[in-house]
Amino acid sequence: MTAPKKLPVRPTTDFAKEALFNILSNRFDFTELEVLDLFAGSGNISYEFASRGVPQITCVDVHAGCVKFIYKTAQELSFPITTVKSDVYKYLNASNATFDIIFADPPYVFELEQFENLVEKIFQNKLVKPNGVFIIEHPKQTDLSNFFGYVESRRYGSSMFSFFVGDG
């Protein structure tokens, strides 16, 4: 599935996505999860969750074209995806939902302070369920290991996934 070229997206590579989902499939039963996809872009990660049986996925992106593309694709494929057109931080401040997995793939030009603010918002607002995980995809040069809840990072090519858990 390919997003229209006019969308401002940088989809996760198939190699990195496959590796991530191998990790997650060893930790979670996908058929019982609630997933939040932040900076959802083309919806690439959400479609993968849906194809593996996740029953409830929420995609948040500020770009109207991205949200429209995800909505249309989810409808065509009968995927259980809810789309939200919103600034991610506004969504996080307003949400009282909790999720088993929160995945974020922020813009490539994200500053370290922005990553830290994102982690803080997620955990201050208690959006991750007990035994859940928050995953950030980021460039390999970015070190997030000093942030609250950091557990580990995995590198796949030029992509890095950092995993965070709360107290619960």
PDB file of C-alpha atoms in Angstrom, residues 2-159:
ATOM      1  CA  THR A   2       1.491   3.300  -1.084  1.00  0.00           C
ATOM      2  CA  ALA A   3       0.499   6.729   0.176  1.00  0.00           C
ATOM      3  CA  PRO A   4      -0.036   9.499  -2.363  1.00  0.00           C
ATOM      4  CA  LYS A   5       3.206  11.354  -3.082  1.00  0.00           C
ATOM      5  CA  LYS A   6       1.703  14.666  -1.960  1.00  0.00           C
ATOM      6  CA  LEU A   7       1.455  13.513   1.676  1.00  0.00           C
ATOM      7  CA  PRO A   8       4.276  14.612   4.009  1.00  0.00           C
ATOM      8  CA  VAL A   9       5.148  11.107   5.197  1.00  0.00           C
ATOM      9  CA  ARG A  10       8.196   8.949   5.823  1.00  0.00           C
ATOM     10  CA  PRO A  11       6.793   5.424   6.309  1.00  0.00           C
ATOM     11  CA  THR A  12       8.615   2.917   8.480  1.00  0.00           C
ATOM     12  CA  THR A  13      10.652   0.555   6.303  1.00  0.00           C
ATOM     13  CA  ASP A  14       9.352  -2.986   5.855  1.00  0.00           C
ATOM     14  CA  PHE A  15      12.533  -4.337   7.477  1.00  0.00           C
ATOM     15  CA  ALA A  16      12.121  -2.199  10.600  1.00  0.00           C
ATOM     16  CA  LYS A  17       8.367  -2.816  10.755  1.00  0.00           C
ATOM     17  CA  GLU A  18       8.799  -6.590  10.557  1.00  0.00           C
ATOM     18  CA  ALA A  19      11.406  -6.518  13.325  1.00  0.00           C
ATOM     19  CA  LEU A  20       9.190  -4.347  15.539  1.00  0.00           C
ATOM     20  CA  PHE A  21       6.191  -6.615  15.103  1.00  0.00           C
ATOM     21  CA  ASN A  22       8.288  -9.704  15.856  1.00  0.00           C
ATOM     22  CA  ILE A  23       9.187  -8.106  19.199  1.00  0.00           C
ATOM     23  CA  LEU A  24       5.593  -7.102  19.931  1.00  0.00           C
ATOM     24  CA  SER A  25       4.119 -10.479  18.959  1.00  0.00           C
ATOM     25  CA  ASN A  26       6.278 -12.103  21.636  1.00  0.00           C
ATOM     26  CA  ARG A  27       4.937  -9.719  24.296  1.00  0.00           C
ATOM     27  CA  PHE A  28       1.288  -9.148  23.412  1.00  0.00           C
ATOM     28  CA  ASP A  29      -1.852 -10.910  22.211  1.00  0.00           C
ATOM     29  CA  PHE A  30      -2.822  -8.603  19.358  1.00  0.00           C
ATOM     30  CA  THR A  31      -6.498  -9.611  19.499  1.00  0.00           C
ATOM     31  CA  GLU A  32      -6.899  -7.924  22.898  1.00  0.00           C
ATOM     32  CA  LEU A  33      -5.078  -4.630  22.334  1.00  0.00           C
ATOM     33  CA  GLU A  34      -6.004  -0.986  22.114  1.00  0.00           C
ATOM     34  CA  VAL A  35      -3.406   0.913  20.085  1.00  0.00           C
ATOM     35  CA  LEU A  36      -2.718   4.621  19.611  1.00  0.00           C
ATOM     36  CA  ASP A  37      -0.695   5.697  16.560  1.00  0.00           C
ATOM     37  CA  LEU A  38       0.658   9.249  16.928  1.00  0.00           C
ATOM     38  CA  PHE A  39       1.976  11.223  13.954  1.00  0.00           C
ATOM     39  CA  ALA A  40       0.240   8.471  11.977  1.00  0.00           C
ATOM     40  CA  GLY A  41       1.268   9.730   8.536  1.00  0.00           C
ATOM     41  CA  SER A  42       0.118   7.222   5.916  1.00  0.00           C
ATOM     42  CA  GLY A  43      -1.217   4.799   8.556  1.00  0.00           C
ATOM     43  CA  ASN A  44       1.442   2.208   7.704  1.00  0.00           C
ATOM     44  CA  ILE A  45       1.917   1.023  11.308  1.00  0.00           C
ATOM     45  CA  SER A  46      -1.827   1.041  12.026  1.00  0.00           C
ATOM     46  CA  TYR A  47      -2.569  -1.129   8.999  1.00  0.00           C
ATOM     47  CA  GLU A  48      -0.004  -3.623  10.248  1.00  0.00           C
ATOM     48  CA  PHE A  49      -1.635  -3.720  13.690  1.00  0.00           C
ATOM     49  CA  ALA A  50      -5.064  -4.153  12.068  1.00  0.00           C
ATOM     50  CA  SER A  51      -3.848  -6.936   9.774  1.00  0.00           C
ATOM     51  CA  ARG A  52      -2.657  -8.799  12.871  1.00  0.00           C
ATOM     52  CA  GLY A  53      -6.069  -8.657  14.533  1.00  0.00           C
ATOM     53  CA  VAL A  54      -5.898  -5.598  16.794  1.00  0.00           C
ATOM     54  CA  PRO A  55      -9.565  -4.683  17.406  1.00  0.00           C
ATOM     55  CA  GLN A  56      -9.180  -0.988  18.268  1.00  0.00           C
ATOM     56  CA  ILE A  57      -6.705   1.467  16.742  1.00  0.00           C
ATOM     57  CA  THR A  58      -6.731   5.255  16.979  1.00  0.00           C
ATOM     58  CA  CYS A  59      -4.642   7.283  14.509  1.00  0.00           C
ATOM     59  CA  VAL A  60      -3.782  10.902  15.231  1.00  0.00           C
ATOM     60  CA  ASP A  61      -2.226  13.269  12.714  1.00  0.00           C
ATOM     61  CA  VAL A  62      -2.446  17.014  12.156  1.00  0.00           C
ATOM     62  CA  HIS A  63      -2.353  16.769   8.353  1.00  0.00           C
ATOM     63  CA  ALA A  64      -5.855  16.588   6.842  1.00  0.00           C
ATOM     64  CA  GLY A  65      -4.612  14.684   3.779  1.00  0.00           C
ATOM     65  CA  CYS A  66      -3.023  11.991   5.944  1.00  0.00           C
ATOM     66  CA  VAL A  67      -6.147  11.573   8.067  1.00  0.00           C
ATOM     67  CA  LYS A  68      -8.338  11.384   4.958  1.00  0.00           C
ATOM     68  CA  PHE A  69      -6.053   8.773   3.367  1.00  0.00           C
ATOM     69  CA  ILE A  70      -6.023   6.618   6.534  1.00  0.00           C
ATOM     70  CA  TYR A  71      -9.804   6.868   6.911  1.00  0.00           C
ATOM     71  CA  LYS A  72     -10.418   5.917   3.263  1.00  0.00           C
ATOM     72  CA  THR A  73      -7.968   3.009   3.383  1.00  0.00           C
ATOM     73  CA  ALA A  74      -9.362   1.711   6.685  1.00  0.00           C
ATOM     74  CA  GLN A  75     -12.896   1.803   5.257  1.00  0.00           C
ATOM     75  CA  GLU A  76     -11.833  -0.026   2.088  1.00  0.00           C
ATOM     76  CA  LEU A  77     -10.078  -2.750   4.094  1.00  0.00           C
ATOM     77  CA  SER A  78     -12.657  -2.876   6.923  1.00  0.00           C
ATOM     78  CA  PHE A  79      -9.943  -2.122   9.471  1.00  0.00           C
ATOM     79  CA  PRO A  80     -11.002  -1.041  13.006  1.00  0.00           C
ATOM     80  CA  ILE A  81      -9.251   2.315  12.795  1.00  0.00           C
ATOM     81  CA  THR A  82     -10.561   5.586  14.195  1.00  0.00           C
ATOM     82  CA  THR A  83      -8.934   8.693  12.743  1.00  0.00           C
ATOM     83  CA  VAL A  84      -8.422  11.968  14.596  1.00  0.00           C
ATOM     84  CA  LYS A  85      -7.245  15.149  12.889  1.00  0.00           C
ATOM     85  CA  SER A  86      -5.443  16.959  15.675  1.00  0.00           C
ATOM     86  CA  ASP A  87      -2.161  18.287  16.886  1.00  0.00           C
ATOM     87  CA  VAL A  88      -0.695  15.362  18.830  1.00  0.00           C
ATOM     88  CA  TYR A  89      -0.062  17.400  21.983  1.00  0.00           C
ATOM     89  CA  LYS A  90      -3.621  18.771  22.021  1.00  0.00           C
ATOM     90  CA  TYR A  91      -4.929  15.238  21.616  1.00  0.00           C
ATOM     91  CA  LEU A  92      -2.756  13.951  24.468  1.00  0.00           C
ATOM     92  CA  ASN A  93      -3.901  16.764  26.762  1.00  0.00           C
ATOM     93  CA  ALA A  94      -7.582  16.143  26.000  1.00  0.00           C
ATOM     94  CA  SER A  95      -7.606  12.331  25.954  1.00  0.00           C
ATOM     95  CA  ASN A  96      -8.729  10.263  28.907  1.00  0.00           C
ATOM     96  CA  ALA A  97      -8.381   6.975  27.029  1.00  0.00           C
ATOM     97  CA  THR A  98      -5.697   4.428  27.860  1.00  0.00           C
ATOM     98  CA  PHE A  99      -3.829   2.169  25.473  1.00  0.00           C
ATOM     99  CA  ASP A 100      -1.823  -1.051  25.573  1.00  0.00           C
ATOM    100  CA  ILE A 101       0.567   0.204  22.912  1.00  0.00           C
ATOM    101  CA  ILE A 102       1.258   3.781  21.919  1.00  0.00           C
ATOM    102  CA  PHE A 103       3.426   4.197  18.851  1.00  0.00           C
ATOM    103  CA  ALA A 104       4.862   7.543  17.763  1.00  0.00           C
ATOM    104  CA  ASP A 105       6.820   8.347  14.623  1.00  0.00           C
ATOM    105  CA  PRO A 106       7.378  12.106  14.953  1.00  0.00           C
ATOM    106  CA  PRO A 107       8.703  14.279  12.136  1.00  0.00           C
ATOM    107  CA  TYR A 108      12.339  13.676  11.285  1.00  0.00           C
ATOM    108  CA  VAL A 109      13.278  17.190  12.421  1.00  0.00           C
ATOM    109  CA  PHE A 110      12.136  16.645  16.016  1.00  0.00           C
ATOM    110  CA  GLU A 111      14.332  18.182  18.722  1.00  0.00           C
ATOM    111  CA  LEU A 112      15.426  16.234  21.806  1.00  0.00           C
ATOM    112  CA  GLU A 113      13.261  18.478  24.014  1.00  0.00           C
ATOM    113  CA  GLN A 114      10.240  17.624  21.872  1.00  0.00           C
ATOM    114  CA  PHE A 115      10.878  13.901  22.355  1.00  0.00           C
ATOM    115  CA  GLU A 116      11.160  14.446  26.102  1.00  0.00           C
ATOM    116  CA  ASN A 117       7.948  16.480  26.173  1.00  0.00           C
ATOM    117  CA  LEU A 118       6.165  13.698  24.292  1.00  0.00           C
ATOM    118  CA  VAL A 119       7.314  11.043  26.782  1.00  0.00           C
ATOM    119  CA  GLU A 120       6.319  13.260  29.723  1.00  0.00           C
ATOM    120  CA  LYS A 121       2.838  13.952  28.304  1.00  0.00           C
ATOM    121  CA  ILE A 122       2.177  10.262  27.699  1.00  0.00           C
ATOM    122  CA  PHE A 123       3.083   9.244  31.249  1.00  0.00           C
ATOM    123  CA  GLN A 124       1.812  12.308  33.128  1.00  0.00           C
ATOM    124  CA  ASN A 125      -1.587  11.807  31.509  1.00  0.00           C
ATOM    125  CA  LYS A 126      -1.455   8.066  32.298  1.00  0.00           C
ATOM    126  CA  LEU A 127      -2.276   7.034  28.735  1.00  0.00           C
ATOM    127  CA  VAL A 128      -0.339   3.748  28.841  1.00  0.00           C
ATOM    128  CA  LYS A 129      -2.164   0.870  30.523  1.00  0.00           C
ATOM    129  CA  PRO A 130      -0.372  -1.228  33.154  1.00  0.00           C
ATOM    130  CA  ASN A 131       1.912  -3.659  31.299  1.00  0.00           C
ATOM    131  CA  GLY A 132       1.629  -1.466  28.210  1.00  0.00           C
ATOM    132  CA  VAL A 133       4.405   0.159  26.228  1.00  0.00           C
ATOM    133  CA  PHE A 134       5.136   3.452  24.506  1.00  0.00           C
ATOM    134  CA  ILE A 135       7.359   3.142  21.430  1.00  0.00           C
ATOM    135  CA  ILE A 136       9.041   6.009  19.604  1.00  0.00           C
ATOM    136  CA  GLU A 137      10.595   5.615  16.177  1.00  0.00           C
ATOM    137  CA  HIS A 138      13.481   8.029  15.743  1.00  0.00           C
ATOM    138  CA  PRO A 139      16.794   8.550  13.942  1.00  0.00           C
ATOM    139  CA  LYS A 140      19.660   6.389  15.184  1.00  0.00           C
ATOM    140  CA  GLN A 141      21.625   9.507  16.196  1.00  0.00           C
ATOM    141  CA  THR A 142      18.967  10.479  18.768  1.00  0.00           C
ATOM    142  CA  ASP A 143      19.562   9.079  22.264  1.00  0.00           C
ATOM    143  CA  LEU A 144      16.424   8.834  24.410  1.00  0.00           C
ATOM    144  CA  SER A 145      17.903   6.570  27.112  1.00  0.00           C
ATOM    145  CA  ASN A 146      17.786   9.236  29.845  1.00  0.00           C
ATOM    146  CA  PHE A 147      14.025   9.791  29.570  1.00  0.00           C
ATOM    147  CA  PHE A 148      11.441   8.593  32.095  1.00  0.00           C
ATOM    148  CA  GLY A 149      10.378   4.987  31.627  1.00  0.00           C
ATOM    149  CA  TYR A 150      13.112   4.105  29.119  1.00  0.00           C
ATOM    150  CA  VAL A 151      13.693   0.365  28.848  1.00  0.00           C
ATOM    151  CA  GLU A 152      15.610  -0.310  25.646  1.00  0.00           C
ATOM    152  CA  SER A 153      16.279   0.702  22.051  1.00  0.00           C
ATOM    153  CA  ARG A 154      16.520  -1.448  18.951  1.00  0.00           C
ATOM    154  CA  ARG A 155      18.194  -0.314  15.749  1.00  0.00           C
ATOM    155  CA  TYR A 156      17.139  -1.401  12.264  1.00  0.00           C
ATOM    156  CA  GLY A 157      19.065   0.312   9.480  1.00  0.00           C
ATOM    157  CA  SER A 158      18.786   4.055   9.990  1.00  0.00           C
ATOM    158  CA  SER A 159      15.715   3.656  12.221  1.00  0.00           C
TER     159      SER A 159
END
